[in-house]
Coordinates of C-alpha atoms in Angstrom, one line a residue:
M686 CA -20.6 -61.5 2.2
K687 CA -20.4 -57.7 1.8
R688 CA -18.3 -57.5 5.0
V689 CA -15.7 -59.9 3.6
I690 CA -15.4 -58.1 0.3
F691 CA -14.9 -54.8 2.0
S692 CA -12.2 -56.2 4.3
V693 CA -10.3 -57.6 1.4
I694 CA -10.4 -54.3 -0.6
L695 CA -9.2 -52.3 2.5
F696 CA -6.3 -54.7 3.1
M697 CA -5.1 -54.5 -0.5
S698 CA -5.2 -50.7 -0.5
L699 CA -3.1 -50.5 2.7
S700 CA -0.6 -53.0 1.3
A701 CA -0.2 -51.0 -1.9
T702 CA 0.6 -47.7 -0.1
S703 CA 2.5 -48.9 2.9
G704 CA 5.9 -48.5 1.0
W705 CA 5.4 -44.7 0.3
S706 CA 6.5 -43.5 3.7
A707 CA 7.4 -39.8 3.1
E708 CA 6.9 -36.8 0.9
L709 CA 8.8 -33.7 -0.2
I710 CA 7.3 -30.2 -0.4
G711 CA 9.2 -27.1 -1.5
T712 CA 9.9 -24.5 -4.3
V713 CA 12.4 -24.1 -7.1
T714 CA 13.7 -20.7 -8.1
D715 CA 16.4 -19.1 -10.2
Q716 CA 19.3 -17.1 -8.9
Q717 CA 17.2 -14.0 -8.8
G718 CA 14.5 -15.7 -6.7
K719 CA 11.9 -16.0 -9.4
P720 CA 9.9 -19.3 -9.3
L721 CA 10.6 -21.8 -12.1
A722 CA 7.7 -23.7 -13.6
N723 CA 7.9 -27.1 -15.2
V724 CA 11.1 -28.2 -13.5
S725 CA 11.5 -31.9 -13.5
V726 CA 11.8 -33.4 -10.0
V727 CA 12.7 -37.1 -10.2
T728 CA 14.1 -39.7 -7.8
N729 CA 16.5 -42.6 -8.5
V730 CA 13.5 -44.9 -8.6
A731 CA 12.1 -45.3 -12.1
G732 CA 8.7 -43.6 -12.6
V733 CA 8.7 -41.7 -9.3
G734 CA 8.8 -37.9 -10.0
T735 CA 6.8 -34.8 -10.5
M736 CA 6.9 -31.3 -12.0
T737 CA 6.9 -27.8 -10.4
G738 CA 3.8 -25.7 -10.9
T739 CA 3.6 -22.1 -12.2
D740 CA 4.5 -20.9 -8.7
G741 CA 7.6 -23.1 -8.6
R742 CA 6.2 -25.3 -5.9
F743 CA 6.4 -29.1 -6.0
H744 CA 4.9 -32.0 -3.9
L745 CA 6.5 -35.4 -4.3
S746 CA 5.7 -38.7 -2.5
Y747 CA 8.4 -41.3 -2.6
P748 CA 9.0 -44.9 -1.5
D749 CA 11.5 -46.1 1.1
E750 CA 14.0 -47.2 -1.6
A751 CA 14.4 -43.7 -2.9
S752 CA 17.8 -42.2 -2.0
S753 CA 18.3 -39.1 -4.2
V754 CA 16.3 -36.4 -6.0
T755 CA 17.4 -34.6 -9.1
F756 CA 16.0 -31.1 -10.2
S757 CA 16.5 -30.3 -13.9
S758 CA 15.2 -27.8 -16.5
V759 CA 16.2 -26.6 -19.9
G760 CA 18.6 -23.7 -19.6
Y761 CA 19.6 -24.4 -16.0
Q762 CA 22.3 -26.5 -14.4
P763 CA 20.7 -29.7 -12.8
R764 CA 21.1 -30.3 -9.1
Q765 CA 21.0 -33.6 -7.1
F766 CA 20.4 -34.0 -3.4
K767 CA 20.3 -36.9 -1.0
I768 CA 16.6 -37.6 -0.2
G769 CA 17.0 -36.3 3.3
E770 CA 19.0 -33.2 2.4
V771 CA 16.7 -31.4 0.0
P772 CA 16.3 -27.7 1.0
A773 CA 12.9 -26.0 1.2
N774 CA 14.0 -23.7 -1.6
V775 CA 16.1 -25.2 -4.4
V776 CA 18.0 -22.7 -6.5
L777 CA 19.0 -23.5 -10.1
A778 CA 21.8 -21.6 -11.8
T779 CA 21.6 -20.6 -15.4
M780 CA 23.5 -22.8 -17.9
Y781 CA 25.2 -21.1 -20.9
Y782 CA 26.2 -23.2 -23.9
R783 CA 29.4 -21.7 -25.4
A784 CA 29.2 -21.7 -29.2
Q785 CA 31.5 -20.3 -31.8
D786 CA 31.6 -16.4 -31.7
I787 CA 29.4 -14.9 -34.4
V788 CA 30.2 -11.4 -35.7
V789 CA 27.8 -10.1 -38.4
R790 CA 29.1 -7.1 -40.3
A791 CA 28.4 -6.1 -43.9
D792 CA 31.9 -4.7 -44.2
R793 CA 33.9 -7.8 -43.1
A794 CA 35.7 -10.0 -45.5
Q795 CA 35.0 -13.8 -45.7
Q796 CA 37.5 -16.5 -46.6
G797 CA 36.9 -17.7 -50.2
V798 CA 34.2 -15.1 -50.8
T799 CA 35.6 -11.6 -50.6
P800 CA 38.4 -10.8 -53.1
V801 CA 40.7 -9.1 -50.6
T802 CA 43.6 -10.2 -48.4
F803 CA 42.9 -10.0 -44.7
S804 CA 43.9 -11.3 -41.3
D805 CA 41.7 -11.9 -38.3
F806 CA 42.5 -11.6 -34.6
T807 CA 40.2 -13.6 -32.4
R808 CA 39.4 -13.2 -28.7
D809 CA 42.0 -15.9 -27.9
D810 CA 44.7 -14.3 -30.1
I811 CA 44.2 -11.0 -28.3
A812 CA 44.3 -12.6 -24.9
R813 CA 47.5 -14.4 -25.8
D814 CA 49.4 -11.4 -27.3
Y815 CA 48.2 -8.4 -25.3
T816 CA 49.2 -7.3 -21.8
V817 CA 50.1 -3.6 -21.9
G818 CA 50.7 -1.3 -24.9
E819 CA 49.2 0.8 -27.6
F820 CA 46.8 -0.7 -30.0
P821 CA 48.9 -0.6 -33.2
L822 CA 51.7 -2.6 -31.5
L823 CA 49.2 -5.5 -31.0
L824 CA 49.0 -5.8 -34.8
E825 CA 52.7 -5.9 -35.6
S826 CA 52.7 -9.6 -36.5
T827 CA 50.3 -9.0 -39.4
P828 CA 51.8 -9.4 -42.9
N829 CA 52.5 -6.1 -44.7
L830 CA 51.7 -4.1 -41.6
Y831 CA 54.4 -2.1 -39.7
S832 CA 53.8 -0.4 -36.3
Y833 CA 56.1 1.5 -34.0
S834 CA 56.0 4.0 -31.1
D835 CA 57.8 7.4 -30.7
G836 CA 59.3 6.4 -27.3
G837 CA 60.5 3.0 -28.3
G838 CA 58.4 1.4 -25.6
A839 CA 54.9 0.1 -25.2
L840 CA 53.1 3.3 -24.2
G841 CA 52.9 6.7 -25.9
Y842 CA 52.2 7.9 -29.4
S843 CA 52.2 5.0 -31.8
Y844 CA 51.6 4.6 -35.6
M845 CA 51.0 1.9 -38.2
S846 CA 51.3 1.6 -41.9
I847 CA 50.0 -1.1 -44.4
R848 CA 51.9 -1.7 -47.6
G849 CA 53.7 1.5 -47.2
F850 CA 50.6 3.7 -46.6
N851 CA 50.4 5.5 -43.2
D852 CA 47.2 5.6 -41.1
E853 CA 45.8 8.5 -43.1
R854 CA 45.1 6.0 -45.8
I855 CA 43.9 3.3 -43.5
S856 CA 40.3 3.3 -42.5
T857 CA 39.7 2.3 -38.9
Y858 CA 36.3 1.4 -37.5
I859 CA 35.2 0.6 -33.9
N860 CA 31.9 -1.3 -33.9
G861 CA 31.2 0.1 -37.4
V862 CA 31.9 3.8 -36.4
P863 CA 34.8 5.6 -38.2
L864 CA 37.8 6.5 -35.9
N865 CA 39.8 8.5 -38.4
D866 CA 40.1 12.2 -37.6
P867 CA 37.7 14.1 -39.9
E868 CA 40.3 16.8 -40.6
D869 CA 43.6 15.0 -41.4
Q870 CA 42.2 11.3 -41.6
A871 CA 44.8 10.2 -39.0
T872 CA 44.1 7.9 -36.1
Y873 CA 45.2 8.8 -32.6
F874 CA 45.2 5.6 -30.6
V875 CA 47.1 7.4 -27.8
D876 CA 43.7 8.9 -26.9
L877 CA 42.4 5.3 -26.2
P878 CA 44.8 3.9 -23.6
D879 CA 44.6 0.2 -22.8
F880 CA 41.9 -0.1 -25.5
A881 CA 42.9 -3.5 -26.6
A882 CA 41.8 -5.0 -23.2
S883 CA 38.2 -4.2 -24.3
V884 CA 38.4 -5.7 -27.8
T885 CA 37.1 -9.1 -28.8
D886 CA 37.7 -9.3 -32.6
I887 CA 39.9 -7.5 -35.1
Q888 CA 40.0 -7.8 -38.9
I889 CA 42.8 -6.1 -41.0
Q890 CA 42.2 -5.9 -44.7
R891 CA 45.2 -5.1 -46.8
G892 CA 45.1 -3.1 -50.0
V893 CA 42.2 -1.6 -51.9
G894 CA 39.0 -3.3 -51.0
N895 CA 35.3 -2.5 -51.6
S896 CA 33.8 0.9 -51.5
L897 CA 32.3 0.5 -48.0
Y898 CA 35.3 2.1 -46.4
G899 CA 35.5 5.2 -48.6
D900 CA 38.5 7.0 -50.2
A901 CA 40.7 6.8 -47.1
S902 CA 41.0 3.0 -47.3
F903 CA 43.6 3.0 -50.1
G904 CA 46.2 1.3 -47.9
G905 CA 43.7 -1.0 -46.1
S906 CA 41.3 -1.0 -43.2
V907 CA 41.0 -2.1 -39.6
N908 CA 37.7 -3.3 -38.3
I909 CA 37.5 -3.5 -34.4
V910 CA 34.7 -5.1 -32.3
T911 CA 34.6 -4.4 -28.6
N912 CA 33.1 -6.3 -25.7
A913 CA 29.3 -6.3 -25.4
F914 CA 27.7 -9.6 -24.5
A915 CA 29.8 -11.3 -21.8
R916 CA 27.1 -13.7 -20.4
Q917 CA 29.0 -14.8 -17.3
K918 CA 28.9 -12.5 -14.3
Q919 CA 32.4 -11.8 -13.0
V920 CA 34.9 -9.4 -11.4
K921 CA 38.5 -9.5 -12.7
F922 CA 41.6 -7.9 -11.2
T923 CA 44.9 -7.7 -13.1
S924 CA 48.3 -6.5 -12.0
G925 CA 51.6 -6.6 -13.9
Y926 CA 55.1 -5.2 -13.7
G927 CA 58.1 -5.3 -16.1
Q928 CA 61.5 -3.6 -16.8
Y929 CA 63.4 -2.3 -19.7
Q930 CA 67.1 -3.4 -19.6
S931 CA 70.1 -2.5 -21.6
G932 CA 73.6 -4.1 -21.0
G933 CA 72.3 -5.8 -17.9
S934 CA 71.2 -2.5 -16.3
R935 CA 67.7 -1.3 -15.7
V936 CA 66.6 1.5 -18.1
G937 CA 63.0 1.9 -17.0
E938 CA 60.0 0.0 -15.7
T939 CA 56.3 -0.4 -16.6
S940 CA 53.4 -1.3 -14.5
K941 CA 49.7 -1.8 -15.0
Q942 CA 46.7 -2.5 -12.7
S943 CA 43.1 -2.9 -13.8
V944 CA 39.7 -4.0 -12.5
E945 CA 36.8 -5.2 -14.7
Y946 CA 33.2 -6.0 -13.9
T947 CA 30.7 -7.8 -16.1
S948 CA 27.1 -8.2 -15.0
G949 CA 26.1 -11.1 -17.2
L950 CA 22.6 -11.0 -18.6
V951 CA 20.2 -9.1 -16.3
D952 CA 16.5 -10.0 -16.8
G953 CA 17.5 -11.8 -19.9
R954 CA 18.2 -8.7 -22.0
W955 CA 20.5 -6.2 -20.3
N956 CA 24.3 -6.4 -20.0
F957 CA 26.7 -4.0 -18.2
T958 CA 30.5 -4.0 -18.5
G959 CA 33.0 -1.6 -16.9
R960 CA 36.8 -1.5 -16.7
Y961 CA 39.3 0.8 -15.1
S962 CA 43.0 0.5 -15.5
K963 CA 46.1 2.4 -14.5
Q964 CA 49.3 2.4 -16.6
K965 CA 52.7 3.9 -15.8
S966 CA 56.1 3.6 -17.5
D967 CA 59.5 5.3 -17.3
G968 CA 59.9 4.6 -21.0
Y969 CA 62.8 3.2 -22.9
R970 CA 64.2 6.4 -24.3
R971 CA 65.1 9.4 -22.2
D972 CA 62.1 11.5 -21.2
S973 CA 59.6 9.1 -22.8
W974 CA 57.8 8.4 -19.5
Y975 CA 54.0 7.8 -19.4
D976 CA 51.4 8.1 -16.6
G977 CA 47.7 7.6 -17.4
W978 CA 44.6 5.8 -16.6
A979 CA 41.8 4.4 -18.8
Y980 CA 38.1 3.6 -18.5
Y981 CA 35.6 1.6 -20.6
F982 CA 31.9 1.3 -20.0
S983 CA 29.2 -0.4 -22.1
I984 CA 25.5 -1.0 -21.9
A985 CA 23.8 -3.5 -24.2
R986 CA 20.1 -4.4 -24.6
L987 CA 19.0 -7.5 -26.5
D988 CA 15.6 -7.5 -28.0
P989 CA 14.0 -10.1 -30.3
R990 CA 14.7 -8.1 -33.5
S991 CA 17.2 -5.5 -32.5
T992 CA 20.3 -4.8 -30.3
T993 CA 21.1 -1.5 -28.7
E994 CA 24.6 -0.7 -27.5
L995 CA 26.3 2.2 -25.8
H996 CA 30.1 2.3 -25.4
L997 CA 32.1 4.9 -23.5
Y998 CA 35.9 4.8 -23.4
G999 CA 38.9 7.1 -23.0
G1000 CA 41.3 8.2 -20.4
P1001 CA 43.6 11.1 -19.5
M1002 CA 47.4 10.8 -19.5
R1003 CA 50.6 12.7 -19.0
M1004 CA 53.7 12.1 -21.2

C-alpha cells in the first residue's frame, strides 16, 4: 500500500512541473553600471515573475507559454524583451517626469498678489525670440521698455530704458546677484556676449516696486535666472548666418557658431553645464563691426536641504 501512495505522489509532482521548461538568470543595472534592487521582472503569463535582489541579480523560472519578459522600476524606463532574447545584463535608463518649471525667489512678483506691473519671459519665449544679439534687444517687446544698440545691429553696445528711465535706474539681477556697476549704476551687457543663450527665465518689473531692489530700481527691475539643472545629458551644436540689406544690396553679414554640453544629473546630485560660442558681424552702420566669443560654465550640487551653484560667464571681443 505504501508503494502505491508513493508512486501516485511522485507522478503528480512531475506532472505539475513538467510545463516549467526553462529559467532566466541575469542582472539589472542602471546606465552607470550600478545594480538595481527590487526591479520587477514579469512575463506575459499572469502570476509568473520575480524581483531583483540587492545585488541586482534575478532568477526566473517560466512556463512554455511565456513569450516576453518586462523589467520595470520606479524612476526608470521599462524594457521588454522576447523570452529568448533577454541579455545577461539588462540596463534601465533613468526616466524624468517633466513638470512645470518652479522658480523660487523672494524678490519675484506674483500675479494677483504683488502690487506691481510685470512681464515674464519663460524658457520657451526665449527659445522662440533669441538667436543672436545683445540681451536688452531680447526684451524690446516688453510694454514700456525701449532698447537699442549703438551700431544699429544685433551686436555691440546696447541699452534699455523703462518708462523713460535709463539703466542707471533699473536694477538688474542675475540669479539674485546685482549686475549694476557699483560706481555709476549702469549695466554693461556688452561684457556678457551671447548671454541670453544661457538664460531660462526673466521677469521685468515696471515702475517703483518693493524695497528689495534698493534705490536704483526707480524705473524698474530685471530679474534673470540662468541655466542650472538640465537633467537630460546632451551635446548641442548651433550655427547660423544672416545678412543686412539695404535697397536690395548687401550691407553686412552676421554669423554665429556655438557648442553646448550638459552632463545631466551625476550621482543624483551634481550637474555640469558648459557653452562656447563665436559671434561675428560686419554691422549695419559703417565701422560697426563686431568679432568676439563667449563662454558659460556652471556647476550645481543638489542636497536634501540646500543647493550650491557656481556660474562663470564672459567673453572677450573686438569692436
